[in-house]
mmCIF file of C-alpha atoms and ligand atoms in Angstrom:
data_model
loop_
_atom_site.group_PDB
_atom_site.id
_atom_site.type_symbol
_atom_site.label_atom_id
_atom_site.label_comp_id
_atom_site.label_asym_id
_atom_site.label_seq_id
_atom_site.Cartn_x
_atom_site.Cartn_y
_atom_site.Cartn_z
ATOM 1 C CA MET A 1 7.506 -20.671 8.915
ATOM 2 C CA ASN A 2 6.851 -21.843 5.357
ATOM 3 C CA GLN A 3 3.582 -22.537 3.593
ATOM 4 C CA THR A 4 2.901 -23.795 0.094
ATOM 5 C CA LEU A 5 1.021 -21.622 -2.384
ATOM 6 C CA GLY A 6 -2.037 -23.833 -2.051
ATOM 7 C CA GLU A 7 -2.394 -22.843 1.581
ATOM 8 C CA ALA A 8 -2.186 -19.143 0.783
ATOM 9 C CA ALA A 9 -5.790 -18.717 -0.368
ATOM 10 C CA ALA A 10 -6.788 -16.184 2.291
ATOM 11 C CA VAL A 11 -4.050 -13.595 2.065
ATOM 12 C CA GLN A 12 -3.236 -12.233 5.505
ATOM 13 C CA THR A 13 -0.489 -9.740 4.799
ATOM 14 C CA LEU A 14 0.145 -9.084 8.490
ATOM 15 C CA ARG A 15 -0.825 -11.267 11.420
ATOM 16 C CA TRP A 16 -0.300 -11.206 15.179
ATOM 17 C CA LEU A 17 0.902 -14.585 16.388
ATOM 18 C CA ASP A 18 2.370 -15.688 19.741
ATOM 19 C CA GLY A 19 2.942 -12.096 20.832
ATOM 20 C CA HIS A 20 4.764 -11.098 17.658
ATOM 21 C CA LEU A 21 4.043 -9.549 14.281
ATOM 22 C CA GLU A 22 4.410 -11.741 11.213
ATOM 23 C CA MET A 23 4.384 -10.410 7.666
ATOM 24 C CA ILE A 24 4.347 -12.204 4.314
ATOM 25 C CA ASP A 25 7.739 -11.711 2.664
ATOM 26 C CA GLN A 26 6.565 -9.964 -0.511
ATOM 27 C CA ARG A 27 10.083 -9.910 -1.937
ATOM 28 C CA VAL A 28 9.977 -13.627 -2.679
ATOM 29 C CA LEU A 29 6.386 -14.023 -3.896
ATOM 30 C CA PRO A 30 5.177 -15.834 -5.930
ATOM 31 C CA ALA A 31 8.038 -18.330 -5.868
ATOM 32 C CA ARG A 32 7.738 -18.718 -2.106
ATOM 33 C CA PHE A 33 4.977 -17.930 0.385
ATOM 34 C CA GLU A 34 6.460 -17.403 3.819
ATOM 35 C CA TYR A 35 6.045 -15.230 6.863
ATOM 36 C CA LEU A 36 8.852 -13.386 8.616
ATOM 37 C CA ARG A 37 8.606 -12.634 12.334
ATOM 38 C CA TYR A 38 9.168 -9.194 13.895
ATOM 39 C CA HIS A 39 10.025 -8.360 17.501
ATOM 40 C CA CYS A 40 10.659 -4.592 17.698
ATOM 41 C CA ALA A 41 10.234 -1.255 15.897
ATOM 42 C CA ALA A 42 13.681 -1.296 14.249
ATOM 43 C CA GLU A 43 13.021 -4.708 12.703
ATOM 44 C CA VAL A 44 9.639 -3.578 11.369
ATOM 45 C CA ALA A 45 11.221 -0.394 9.957
ATOM 46 C CA GLU A 46 13.736 -2.549 8.108
ATOM 47 C CA GLY A 47 10.902 -4.773 6.842
ATOM 48 C CA ILE A 48 9.192 -1.666 5.422
ATOM 49 C CA ARG A 49 12.407 -0.234 3.942
ATOM 50 C CA SER A 50 13.379 -3.502 2.275
ATOM 51 C CA MET A 51 9.807 -4.072 0.985
ATOM 52 C CA VAL A 52 8.987 -7.258 2.882
ATOM 53 C CA VAL A 53 5.763 -5.296 3.367
ATOM 54 C CA ARG A 54 4.770 -2.592 0.905
ATOM 55 C CA GLY A 55 1.677 -0.760 -0.272
ATOM 56 C CA ALA A 56 0.540 2.364 1.537
ATOM 57 C CA PRO A 57 -2.119 0.988 3.931
ATOM 58 C CA ALA A 58 -0.060 -2.125 4.758
ATOM 59 C CA ILE A 59 2.933 0.065 5.575
ATOM 60 C CA GLY A 60 0.726 2.081 7.944
ATOM 61 C CA CYS A 61 -0.534 -1.080 9.670
ATOM 62 C CA ALA A 62 3.011 -2.446 9.966
ATOM 63 C CA ALA A 63 4.220 0.807 11.511
ATOM 64 C CA ALA A 64 1.390 0.732 14.065
ATOM 65 C CA TYR A 65 2.371 -2.804 15.053
ATOM 66 C CA GLY A 66 6.017 -1.683 15.157
ATOM 67 C CA VAL A 67 5.116 0.887 17.816
ATOM 68 C CA ALA A 68 3.112 -1.707 19.758
ATOM 69 C CA LEU A 69 5.979 -4.217 19.608
ATOM 70 C CA GLU A 70 8.418 -1.621 20.898
ATOM 71 C CA ALA A 71 6.087 -0.741 23.771
ATOM 72 C CA LEU A 72 5.638 -4.402 24.678
ATOM 73 C CA ARG A 73 9.407 -4.969 24.503
ATOM 74 C CA LEU A 74 9.899 -2.078 26.976
ATOM 75 C CA ARG A 75 7.042 -2.956 29.304
ATOM 76 C CA GLN A 76 9.372 -3.890 32.198
ATOM 77 C CA ALA A 77 11.477 -0.720 31.784
ATOM 78 C CA SER A 78 11.438 2.375 33.976
ATOM 79 C CA ARG A 79 9.138 5.169 32.837
ATOM 80 C CA ASP A 80 12.048 7.228 31.498
ATOM 81 C CA ARG A 81 13.541 4.334 29.545
ATOM 82 C CA PHE A 82 10.109 3.409 28.207
ATOM 83 C CA ASP A 83 9.439 6.960 26.994
ATOM 84 C CA ALA A 84 12.877 7.346 25.385
ATOM 85 C CA GLY A 85 12.771 3.893 23.790
ATOM 86 C CA LEU A 86 9.285 4.355 22.383
ATOM 87 C CA GLU A 87 10.184 7.772 20.997
ATOM 88 C CA ALA A 88 13.201 6.203 19.251
ATOM 89 C CA GLY A 89 10.861 3.542 17.849
ATOM 90 C CA PHE A 90 8.632 6.248 16.349
ATOM 91 C CA GLN A 91 11.684 7.927 14.784
ATOM 92 C CA VAL A 92 13.104 4.783 13.187
ATOM 93 C CA LEU A 93 9.703 3.847 11.738
ATOM 94 C CA ALA A 94 9.137 7.366 10.362
ATOM 95 C CA ALA A 95 12.468 7.162 8.512
ATOM 96 C CA SER A 96 11.683 3.866 6.749
ATOM 97 C CA ARG A 97 10.011 5.142 3.538
ATOM 98 C CA PRO A 98 8.999 8.704 2.612
ATOM 99 C CA THR A 99 6.140 8.712 0.095
ATOM 100 C CA ALA A 100 3.179 6.756 1.494
ATOM 101 C CA VAL A 101 1.452 9.127 3.892
ATOM 102 C CA ASN A 102 -0.345 6.232 5.578
ATOM 103 C CA LEU A 103 2.908 5.534 7.438
ATOM 104 C CA PHE A 104 2.839 8.988 9.031
ATOM 105 C CA TRP A 105 -0.927 8.857 9.485
ATOM 106 C CA ALA A 106 -0.623 5.610 11.464
ATOM 107 C CA LEU A 107 2.292 6.897 13.542
ATOM 108 C CA LYS A 108 0.326 10.057 14.366
ATOM 109 C CA ARG A 109 -2.613 7.967 15.464
ATOM 110 C CA MET A 110 -0.381 5.740 17.637
ATOM 111 C CA ARG A 111 1.255 8.830 19.135
ATOM 112 C CA GLY A 112 -2.172 10.250 19.909
ATOM 113 C CA ALA A 113 -3.096 7.028 21.709
ATOM 114 C CA TRP A 114 0.186 7.110 23.653
ATOM 115 C CA GLU A 115 -0.356 10.726 24.673
ATOM 116 C CA SER A 116 -3.878 10.021 25.874
ATOM 117 C CA LEU A 117 -2.472 7.293 28.162
ATOM 118 C CA ARG A 118 0.324 9.249 29.857
ATOM 119 C CA ASP A 119 -1.121 8.748 33.355
ATOM 120 C CA ARG A 120 -1.196 4.925 32.981
ATOM 121 C CA THR A 121 1.515 2.362 33.784
ATOM 122 C CA VAL A 122 3.890 1.326 31.009
ATOM 123 C CA GLY A 123 2.298 -2.135 30.944
ATOM 124 C CA GLU A 124 -1.149 -0.622 30.459
ATOM 125 C CA ILE A 125 0.160 1.692 27.751
ATOM 126 C CA ALA A 126 1.781 -1.206 25.887
ATOM 127 C CA ASN A 127 -1.443 -3.253 25.992
ATOM 128 C CA ALA A 128 -3.497 -0.287 24.810
ATOM 129 C CA LEU A 129 -1.097 0.430 21.929
ATOM 130 C CA LEU A 130 -1.425 -3.156 20.752
ATOM 131 C CA LEU A 131 -5.217 -2.805 20.775
ATOM 132 C CA GLU A 132 -4.878 0.405 18.765
ATOM 133 C CA ALA A 133 -2.700 -1.359 16.162
ATOM 134 C CA HIS A 134 -5.263 -4.173 15.918
ATOM 135 C CA GLU A 135 -7.997 -1.560 15.421
ATOM 136 C CA ILE A 136 -6.034 0.234 12.673
ATOM 137 C CA ALA A 137 -5.679 -3.078 10.809
ATOM 138 C CA ALA A 138 -9.324 -4.079 11.313
ATOM 139 C CA GLN A 139 -10.512 -0.620 10.255
ATOM 140 C CA ASP A 140 -8.394 -0.850 7.105
ATOM 141 C CA VAL A 141 -10.314 -3.921 5.961
ATOM 142 C CA ARG A 142 -13.666 -2.230 6.712
ATOM 143 C CA ILE A 143 -12.582 0.846 4.726
ATOM 144 C CA ASN A 144 -11.462 -1.290 1.799
ATOM 145 C CA ARG A 145 -14.817 -3.053 1.764
ATOM 146 C CA ALA A 146 -16.626 0.309 1.745
ATOM 147 C CA MET A 147 -14.431 1.581 -1.098
ATOM 148 C CA GLY A 148 -15.045 -1.675 -2.901
ATOM 149 C CA ALA A 149 -18.807 -1.226 -2.700
ATOM 150 C CA HIS A 150 -18.633 2.360 -4.002
ATOM 151 C CA GLY A 151 -16.144 1.497 -6.738
ATOM 152 C CA ALA A 152 -17.848 -1.675 -7.930
ATOM 153 C CA ALA A 153 -20.821 0.401 -9.074
ATOM 154 C CA LEU A 154 -18.523 2.216 -11.521
ATOM 155 C CA LEU A 155 -17.511 -0.962 -13.355
ATOM 156 C CA ALA A 156 -19.801 -2.411 -16.014
ATOM 157 C CA ASP A 157 -20.470 -6.120 -16.265
ATOM 158 C CA GLY A 158 -17.786 -7.493 -18.569
ATOM 159 C CA ALA A 159 -15.344 -4.625 -17.948
ATOM 160 C CA ARG A 160 -11.671 -5.163 -18.762
ATOM 161 C CA VAL A 161 -9.841 -3.249 -16.057
ATOM 162 C CA LEU A 162 -6.200 -2.228 -16.199
ATOM 163 C CA THR A 163 -4.331 -1.794 -12.931
ATOM 164 C CA HIS A 164 -0.772 -0.747 -12.168
ATOM 165 C CA CYS A 165 1.409 -1.986 -9.302
ATOM 166 C CA ASN A 166 -0.311 -3.941 -6.529
ATOM 167 C CA ALA A 167 -3.101 -2.292 -4.588
ATOM 168 C CA GLY A 168 -4.521 -5.586 -3.404
ATOM 169 C CA ALA A 169 -4.827 -7.564 -0.199
ATOM 170 C CA LEU A 170 -1.029 -7.648 -0.084
ATOM 171 C CA ALA A 171 -0.890 -3.841 -0.020
ATOM 172 C CA THR A 172 -3.401 -3.576 2.836
ATOM 173 C CA ALA A 173 -4.646 -5.485 5.866
ATOM 174 C CA GLY A 174 -7.056 -7.270 3.509
ATOM 175 C CA HIS A 175 -9.321 -6.997 0.423
ATOM 176 C CA GLY A 176 -7.226 -4.224 -1.161
ATOM 177 C CA THR A 177 -8.026 -0.775 -2.520
ATOM 178 C CA ALA A 178 -7.914 -0.966 -6.349
ATOM 179 C CA LEU A 179 -8.121 -4.766 -6.311
ATOM 180 C CA GLY A 180 -10.748 -4.405 -3.571
ATOM 181 C CA VAL A 181 -12.928 -2.531 -6.075
ATOM 182 C CA ILE A 182 -12.405 -5.367 -8.551
ATOM 183 C CA ARG A 183 -13.064 -8.057 -5.900
ATOM 184 C CA SER A 184 -16.251 -6.311 -4.796
ATOM 185 C CA ALA A 185 -17.458 -6.043 -8.397
ATOM 186 C CA VAL A 186 -16.800 -9.770 -8.871
ATOM 187 C CA GLU A 187 -18.602 -10.535 -5.589
ATOM 188 C CA ALA A 188 -21.544 -8.496 -6.921
ATOM 189 C CA GLY A 189 -21.739 -10.901 -9.865
ATOM 190 C CA LYS A 190 -19.987 -8.808 -12.506
ATOM 191 C CA ARG A 191 -17.703 -10.549 -14.964
ATOM 192 C CA ILE A 192 -14.545 -8.499 -14.597
ATOM 193 C CA SER A 193 -11.202 -9.280 -16.166
ATOM 194 C CA VAL A 194 -7.973 -7.661 -15.068
ATOM 195 C CA ILE A 195 -5.040 -6.472 -17.135
ATOM 196 C CA ALA A 196 -2.046 -6.242 -14.803
ATOM 197 C CA ASP A 197 0.850 -3.981 -15.709
ATOM 198 C CA GLU A 198 4.081 -5.763 -14.857
ATOM 199 C CA THR A 199 5.276 -2.619 -12.977
ATOM 200 C CA ARG A 200 8.973 -2.225 -13.507
ATOM 201 C CA PRO A 201 11.312 -2.258 -11.715
ATOM 202 C CA PHE A 202 10.029 -4.064 -8.607
ATOM 203 C CA LEU A 203 7.436 -6.085 -10.554
ATOM 204 C CA GLN A 204 4.577 -5.701 -8.090
ATOM 205 C CA GLY A 205 2.094 -6.259 -10.940
ATOM 206 C CA ALA A 206 3.723 -9.410 -12.283
ATOM 207 C CA ARG A 207 4.664 -10.914 -8.947
ATOM 208 C CA LEU A 208 1.844 -9.783 -6.635
ATOM 209 C CA THR A 209 -1.274 -8.590 -8.507
ATOM 210 C CA ALA A 210 -1.198 -11.472 -10.975
ATOM 211 C CA TRP A 211 -0.664 -13.898 -8.083
ATOM 212 C CA GLU A 212 -3.591 -12.500 -6.060
ATOM 213 C CA MET A 213 -5.948 -12.730 -9.036
ATOM 214 C CA VAL A 214 -4.820 -16.232 -9.993
ATOM 215 C CA GLN A 215 -5.410 -17.385 -6.386
ATOM 216 C CA GLU A 216 -9.059 -16.315 -6.672
ATOM 217 C CA ASN A 217 -9.681 -17.349 -10.266
ATOM 218 C CA ILE A 218 -10.341 -13.759 -11.321
ATOM 219 C CA PRO A 219 -9.324 -13.646 -15.008
ATOM 220 C CA VAL A 220 -6.039 -11.762 -15.299
ATOM 221 C CA THR A 221 -3.732 -10.982 -18.205
ATOM 222 C CA LEU A 222 -0.200 -9.817 -17.521
ATOM 223 C CA ILE A 223 1.390 -7.201 -19.803
ATOM 224 C CA THR A 224 4.639 -5.284 -19.668
ATOM 225 C CA ASP A 225 4.199 -1.602 -18.869
ATOM 226 C CA ASN A 226 4.905 -0.479 -22.440
ATOM 227 C CA MET A 227 1.973 -2.496 -23.831
ATOM 228 C CA ALA A 228 -0.816 -0.512 -22.154
ATOM 229 C CA GLY A 229 -1.069 2.124 -24.896
ATOM 230 C CA HIS A 230 -1.318 -0.494 -27.602
ATOM 231 C CA LEU A 231 -4.136 -2.324 -25.827
ATOM 232 C CA MET A 232 -5.974 0.941 -25.203
ATOM 233 C CA SER A 233 -5.652 1.926 -28.868
ATOM 234 C CA ARG A 234 -7.227 -1.404 -29.836
ATOM 235 C CA GLY A 235 -10.210 -0.887 -27.523
ATOM 236 C CA GLU A 236 -9.158 -3.690 -25.177
ATOM 237 C CA ILE A 237 -9.336 -1.709 -21.918
ATOM 238 C CA ASP A 238 -12.567 -0.261 -20.485
ATOM 239 C CA ALA A 239 -11.338 1.318 -17.250
ATOM 240 C CA VAL A 240 -8.213 1.897 -15.187
ATOM 241 C CA VAL A 241 -8.276 1.478 -11.389
ATOM 242 C CA VAL A 242 -5.134 2.151 -9.366
ATOM 243 C CA GLY A 243 -4.261 2.772 -5.722
ATOM 244 C CA THR A 244 -2.328 5.701 -4.310
ATOM 245 C CA ASP A 245 0.377 6.493 -1.773
ATOM 246 C CA ARG A 246 -0.535 10.130 -1.183
ATOM 247 C CA VAL A 247 -3.117 12.522 -2.580
ATOM 248 C CA ALA A 248 -2.418 16.237 -2.251
ATOM 249 C CA ALA A 249 -5.060 18.764 -1.158
ATOM 250 C CA ASN A 250 -5.727 19.678 -4.807
ATOM 251 C CA GLY A 251 -6.282 16.058 -5.891
ATOM 252 C CA ASP A 252 -2.885 15.326 -7.458
ATOM 253 C CA VAL A 253 -2.147 11.631 -6.994
ATOM 254 C CA ALA A 254 1.204 10.031 -6.151
ATOM 255 C CA ASN A 255 1.344 6.355 -7.011
ATOM 256 C CA LYS A 256 3.799 3.761 -8.305
ATOM 257 C CA ILE A 257 6.146 4.972 -11.022
ATOM 258 C CA GLY A 258 4.434 4.585 -14.389
ATOM 259 C CA THR A 259 0.954 5.532 -13.158
ATOM 260 C CA TYR A 260 1.219 8.994 -14.727
ATOM 261 C CA MET A 261 1.996 7.406 -18.091
ATOM 262 C CA VAL A 262 -1.101 5.211 -17.796
ATOM 263 C CA ALA A 263 -3.270 8.221 -16.860
ATOM 264 C CA VAL A 264 -2.096 10.224 -19.885
ATOM 265 C CA LEU A 265 -2.813 7.263 -22.151
ATOM 266 C CA ALA A 266 -6.237 6.759 -20.583
ATOM 267 C CA GLN A 267 -7.163 10.368 -21.255
ATOM 268 C CA ARG A 268 -5.929 10.097 -24.860
ATOM 269 C CA HIS A 269 -8.230 7.118 -25.369
ATOM 270 C CA GLY A 270 -11.235 8.382 -23.390
ATOM 271 C CA ILE A 271 -10.918 5.623 -20.778
ATOM 272 C CA PRO A 272 -11.984 6.434 -17.186
ATOM 273 C CA PHE A 273 -9.067 6.594 -14.747
ATOM 274 C CA TYR A 274 -10.149 5.819 -11.162
ATOM 275 C CA VAL A 275 -8.037 6.070 -8.011
ATOM 276 C CA ALA A 276 -9.039 3.994 -4.983
ATOM 277 C CA CYS A 277 -8.075 6.205 -2.085
ATOM 278 C CA PRO A 278 -8.818 5.741 1.629
ATOM 279 C CA LEU A 279 -9.201 9.096 3.395
ATOM 280 C CA SER A 280 -6.020 8.314 5.356
ATOM 281 C CA THR A 281 -4.098 8.634 2.062
ATOM 282 C CA ILE A 282 -5.220 12.248 1.509
ATOM 283 C CA ASP A 283 -2.654 14.709 2.864
ATOM 284 C CA LEU A 284 -4.284 18.113 3.314
ATOM 285 C CA THR A 285 -0.939 19.591 4.430
ATOM 286 C CA ILE A 286 0.460 19.131 0.908
ATOM 287 C CA PRO A 287 -0.989 21.740 -1.477
ATOM 288 C CA ASP A 288 -0.171 19.929 -4.718
ATOM 289 C CA GLY A 289 1.733 17.007 -6.175
ATOM 290 C CA ALA A 290 4.993 18.911 -6.599
ATOM 291 C CA ALA A 291 5.406 18.920 -2.807
ATOM 292 C CA ILE A 292 4.957 15.165 -2.363
ATOM 293 C CA PRO A 293 8.283 13.540 -1.376
ATOM 294 C CA ILE A 294 9.237 10.977 -4.003
ATOM 295 C CA GLU A 295 11.381 8.075 -2.866
ATOM 296 C CA GLU A 296 14.464 7.284 -4.960
ATOM 297 C CA ARG A 297 15.515 3.666 -4.609
ATOM 298 C CA ALA A 298 18.721 1.774 -5.334
ATOM 299 C CA ALA A 299 20.182 1.699 -8.847
ATOM 300 C CA ALA A 300 20.454 -2.085 -8.658
ATOM 301 C CA GLU A 301 16.640 -2.339 -8.985
ATOM 302 C CA VAL A 302 16.942 -0.857 -12.490
ATOM 303 C CA THR A 303 20.191 -2.417 -13.682
ATOM 304 C CA GLY A 304 18.976 -5.952 -12.976
ATOM 305 C CA PHE A 305 16.764 -8.164 -10.836
ATOM 306 C CA ARG A 306 17.953 -10.337 -7.975
ATOM 307 C CA ASP A 307 21.148 -12.066 -9.097
ATOM 308 C CA CYS A 308 20.930 -11.026 -12.746
ATOM 309 C CA GLN A 309 22.460 -7.732 -13.865
ATOM 310 C CA TRP A 310 21.662 -6.745 -17.446
ATOM 311 C CA ALA A 311 22.881 -3.135 -17.638
ATOM 312 C CA ALA A 312 26.482 -2.038 -18.009
ATOM 313 C CA SER A 313 28.301 -1.658 -14.706
ATOM 314 C CA GLY A 314 28.880 2.017 -13.950
ATOM 315 C CA VAL A 315 25.909 3.303 -15.975
ATOM 316 C CA ARG A 316 24.140 6.295 -14.408
ATOM 317 C CA VAL A 317 20.640 5.352 -13.196
ATOM 318 C CA ARG A 318 17.497 7.112 -11.980
ATOM 319 C CA ASN A 319 15.026 5.121 -9.888
ATOM 320 C CA PRO A 320 12.145 7.291 -8.642
ATOM 321 C CA ALA A 321 9.703 4.828 -7.080
ATOM 322 C CA PHE A 322 6.600 7.004 -7.549
ATOM 323 C CA ASP A 323 5.223 9.663 -9.879
ATOM 324 C CA VAL A 324 2.462 12.226 -9.666
ATOM 325 C CA THR A 325 -0.678 12.172 -11.801
ATOM 326 C CA PRO A 326 -2.246 15.651 -12.007
ATOM 327 C CA ALA A 327 -5.798 15.799 -10.650
ATOM 328 C CA GLU A 328 -7.136 16.840 -14.062
ATOM 329 C CA LEU A 329 -6.378 13.322 -15.373
ATOM 330 C CA VAL A 330 -8.322 11.625 -12.570
ATOM 331 C CA THR A 331 -11.897 10.723 -13.478
ATOM 332 C CA ALA A 332 -12.788 10.085 -9.826
ATOM 333 C CA LEU A 333 -11.371 9.214 -6.427
ATOM 334 C CA ILE A 334 -13.073 6.217 -4.847
ATOM 335 C CA THR A 335 -13.069 6.711 -1.072
ATOM 336 C CA GLU A 336 -14.840 4.984 1.802
ATOM 337 C CA ALA A 337 -17.004 8.106 2.078
ATOM 338 C CA GLY A 338 -18.111 7.845 -1.556
ATOM 339 C CA VAL A 339 -16.960 8.632 -5.073
ATOM 340 C CA VAL A 340 -15.444 12.070 -5.738
ATOM 341 C CA PRO A 341 -15.668 12.872 -9.456
ATOM 342 C CA GLN A 342 -13.032 15.249 -10.849
ATOM 343 C CA PRO A 343 -11.194 15.790 -7.565
ATOM 344 C CA ASP A 344 -10.090 19.327 -6.754
ATOM 345 C CA SER A 345 -9.341 21.394 -3.640
ATOM 346 C CA GLN A 346 -13.005 22.092 -2.964
ATOM 347 C CA ASN A 347 -14.505 18.641 -3.232
ATOM 348 C CA ILE A 348 -11.553 17.154 -1.332
ATOM 349 C CA ALA A 349 -11.924 19.692 1.480
ATOM 350 C CA ALA A 350 -15.641 18.862 1.554
ATOM 351 C CA LEU A 351 -14.799 15.229 2.326
ATOM 352 C CA PHE A 352 -13.327 16.334 5.652
ATOM 353 C CA ALA A 353 -15.839 19.064 6.426
ATOM 354 C CA THR A 354 -18.223 16.986 8.514
HETATM 355 O O1 MRU B 1 6.552 0.680 -3.625
HETATM 356 P P1 MRU B 1 5.243 0.076 -3.198
HETATM 357 O O2 MRU B 1 5.071 -1.326 -3.660
HETATM 358 O O3 MRU B 1 5.005 0.252 -1.725
HETATM 359 O O4 MRU B 1 4.166 0.944 -3.955
HETATM 360 C C1 MRU B 1 2.824 0.611 -3.790
HETATM 361 C C2 MRU B 1 1.908 1.443 -4.617
HETATM 362 O O5 MRU B 1 2.319 2.330 -5.319
HETATM 363 C C3 MRU B 1 0.437 1.184 -4.466
HETATM 364 O O6 MRU B 1 -0.227 1.414 -5.661
HETATM 365 C C4 MRU B 1 -0.122 2.110 -3.379
HETATM 366 O O7 MRU B 1 0.621 1.969 -2.197
HETATM 367 C C5 MRU B 1 -1.540 1.838 -3.086
HETATM 368 S S1 MRU B 1 -1.702 0.322 -2.231
HETATM 369 C C6 MRU B 1 -3.291 0.103 -1.739
#
């Protein structure tokens, strides 16, 4: 199913159509806008691993739909085959990518729903799991809107806002986290302009963030990652807003590789560094950033892009996909429950106390 860019105005990263999950193929944006169709958990896991869908909340939503698809696929099976097949579906989805905790959060929630339905028929369980996946996706948009409202208040009219990677509608079920804050500020009448880091090596900033902003006529300027310091030193950036894949109990923030560099620069230049962070991205089981699993991806992502290889064959490569920004560099977390200035163990624990 192909669509032209002009038809892509309302970005629906994931959609349920004709009994199947469809996801925008984010690997080929912005050159092509097309949906791929998914029929079972293993296919969805591969879609997550290969980055058809990416961004922490979107990965969580995709995983929830992966469980629902697997349950629906097995709805005619015996109880034993259903249980074993669904369990295998959970395992394959959990192994798709390691860093974004939203994946594991969504799987835990789907497992909880499954366990609460043990006395029902497999058909009833499958239907209920689909409803749960729909609710996870719908809730994600509501949460992003709430974060947007809280975060928009932090941005002054006329602010020039740097962001890294893509934490937009494409990274969520809609509206976005970091870009959701920007969208909400624009909706509130503020004149915001965006500076998008290109985000080597997967180019989420150049390919996805710039595309989302251009679609909505929100002023956006694309820079390569190594230009951020220069612009900050010239007074051309007023605030940084990024998303996150996992926040540890002490407030350390894992996000796309290069985020730490931006945070250090922001501190050097006295620029506020905000992290848009749904509560589902906070992992209280991880004491600090050192314990967050960091995905290492293929060398080919660094030695070239698509069909073009620019580095010498055989060169040794490192490709950590995420880094950790220490909590002390974070001006505030923007959550759906409100803004948490200077996050630390105590104020993060307080978020979950009620
Ligand atoms: O490797 P990706 O593209 O999945 O990484 C995405 C990010 O790092 C985002 O900033 C993060 O998931 C927050 S998305 C709302």
